[in-house]
Short mmCIF file of C-alpha atoms in Angstrom, two decimals:
data_model
loop_
_atom_site.label_atom_id
_atom_site.label_comp_id
_atom_site.label_asym_id
_atom_site.label_seq_id
_atom_site.Cartn_x
_atom_site.Cartn_y
_atom_site.Cartn_z
CA MET A 1 97.25 -42.89 -10.69
CA MET A 2 97.16 -46.22 -12.99
CA ASP A 3 98.63 -49.21 -11.31
CA THR A 4 102.02 -50.76 -12.35
CA LYS A 5 103.68 -53.82 -11.93
CA PRO A 6 107.53 -54.87 -11.43
CA ILE A 7 108.77 -57.35 -13.41
CA GLU A 8 111.83 -58.73 -12.15
CA PHE A 9 113.95 -60.82 -15.30
CA ARG A 10 116.17 -63.79 -15.03
CA THR A 11 118.46 -63.11 -18.30
CA GLY A 12 117.10 -59.74 -19.33
CA PHE A 13 118.74 -57.71 -21.84
CA LEU A 14 121.26 -54.88 -23.37
CA ARG A 15 120.68 -51.84 -23.56
CA GLY A 16 123.65 -50.03 -24.78
CA GLU A 17 126.47 -51.53 -22.27
CA ALA A 18 124.20 -52.15 -19.19
CA ARG A 19 122.22 -55.02 -18.98
CA VAL A 20 118.47 -54.90 -17.48
CA LYS A 21 116.94 -57.31 -15.42
CA THR A 22 113.88 -54.95 -14.32
CA CYS A 23 110.82 -53.05 -15.74
CA GLN A 24 107.61 -51.56 -14.78
CA MET A 25 104.41 -52.81 -16.59
CA ARG A 26 101.87 -49.59 -16.19
CA GLU A 27 97.66 -51.02 -16.31
CA PRO A 28 96.59 -51.61 -19.23
CA THR A 29 93.72 -49.31 -21.27
CA VAL A 30 90.81 -50.04 -24.25
CA ASP A 31 93.10 -47.29 -26.29
CA ASP A 32 96.02 -49.01 -25.21
CA GLN A 33 94.26 -52.52 -26.91
CA MET A 34 92.76 -51.07 -29.59
CA ASN A 35 96.32 -49.13 -30.61
CA ALA A 36 98.12 -52.08 -31.10
CA GLN A 37 95.08 -53.86 -32.79
CA GLY A 38 95.67 -51.34 -35.33
CA THR A 39 98.61 -52.04 -36.23
CA GLY A 40 97.02 -54.26 -38.39
CA LYS A 41 100.39 -57.03 -38.27
CA THR A 42 99.68 -60.65 -36.34
CA ALA A 43 98.75 -61.33 -33.42
CA ALA A 44 102.19 -61.95 -31.71
CA ALA A 45 103.53 -58.53 -33.28
CA GLN A 46 100.61 -56.62 -32.22
CA GLU A 47 100.78 -57.86 -28.20
CA LEU A 48 104.59 -57.31 -28.78
CA HIS A 49 104.11 -53.65 -29.23
CA LEU A 50 101.40 -53.90 -26.38
CA PHE A 51 103.60 -54.50 -24.11
CA ALA A 52 106.97 -52.47 -25.48
CA SER A 53 104.54 -49.92 -24.63
CA LEU A 54 103.02 -50.15 -21.22
CA CYS A 55 106.85 -51.39 -20.04
CA ASP A 56 108.41 -48.09 -22.39
CA LEU A 57 110.10 -50.79 -24.24
CA THR A 58 111.46 -50.93 -27.46
CA PRO A 59 109.67 -54.11 -29.23
CA ASP A 60 113.80 -55.11 -30.04
CA GLU A 61 113.85 -55.03 -26.68
CA LEU A 62 110.86 -57.17 -25.79
CA ARG A 63 112.08 -59.41 -28.86
CA SER A 64 115.72 -60.10 -27.35
CA LEU A 65 114.37 -61.59 -24.28
CA SER A 66 114.65 -65.10 -23.83
CA LEU A 67 111.15 -67.14 -23.67
CA HIS A 68 111.43 -67.43 -19.67
CA ASP A 69 111.56 -63.30 -19.28
CA TYR A 70 108.87 -63.03 -22.19
CA GLY A 71 106.52 -64.69 -20.21
CA ARG A 72 106.90 -63.29 -17.23
CA VAL A 73 105.76 -59.20 -19.07
CA GLN A 74 102.48 -61.95 -20.20
CA GLN A 75 102.09 -62.77 -16.61
CA ALA A 76 101.86 -59.39 -15.59
CA TYR A 77 100.22 -58.41 -18.53
CA GLN A 78 97.45 -61.73 -17.22
CA ASP A 79 97.70 -60.11 -13.72
CA PHE A 80 96.06 -57.31 -14.53
CA LEU A 81 92.49 -58.77 -16.69
CA GLU A 82 91.91 -61.44 -13.73
#
């Protein structure tokens, strides 16, 4: 069973009419990293696709986050690497 980390957003994002203010990030695997790198896009786009996969969100949902909330996603990822 993979470890997960809860992420609470200050502002969140809209999914339909509902505001989403939390998600779970699952522990990343080497395969996740390789799949994100295989997109052939910029490092920022690769990160976005990796995080979307790990959080079961769409890249557009992540793009709509405030930078503060996106920083929380980045921190959760970093926590797995420490």
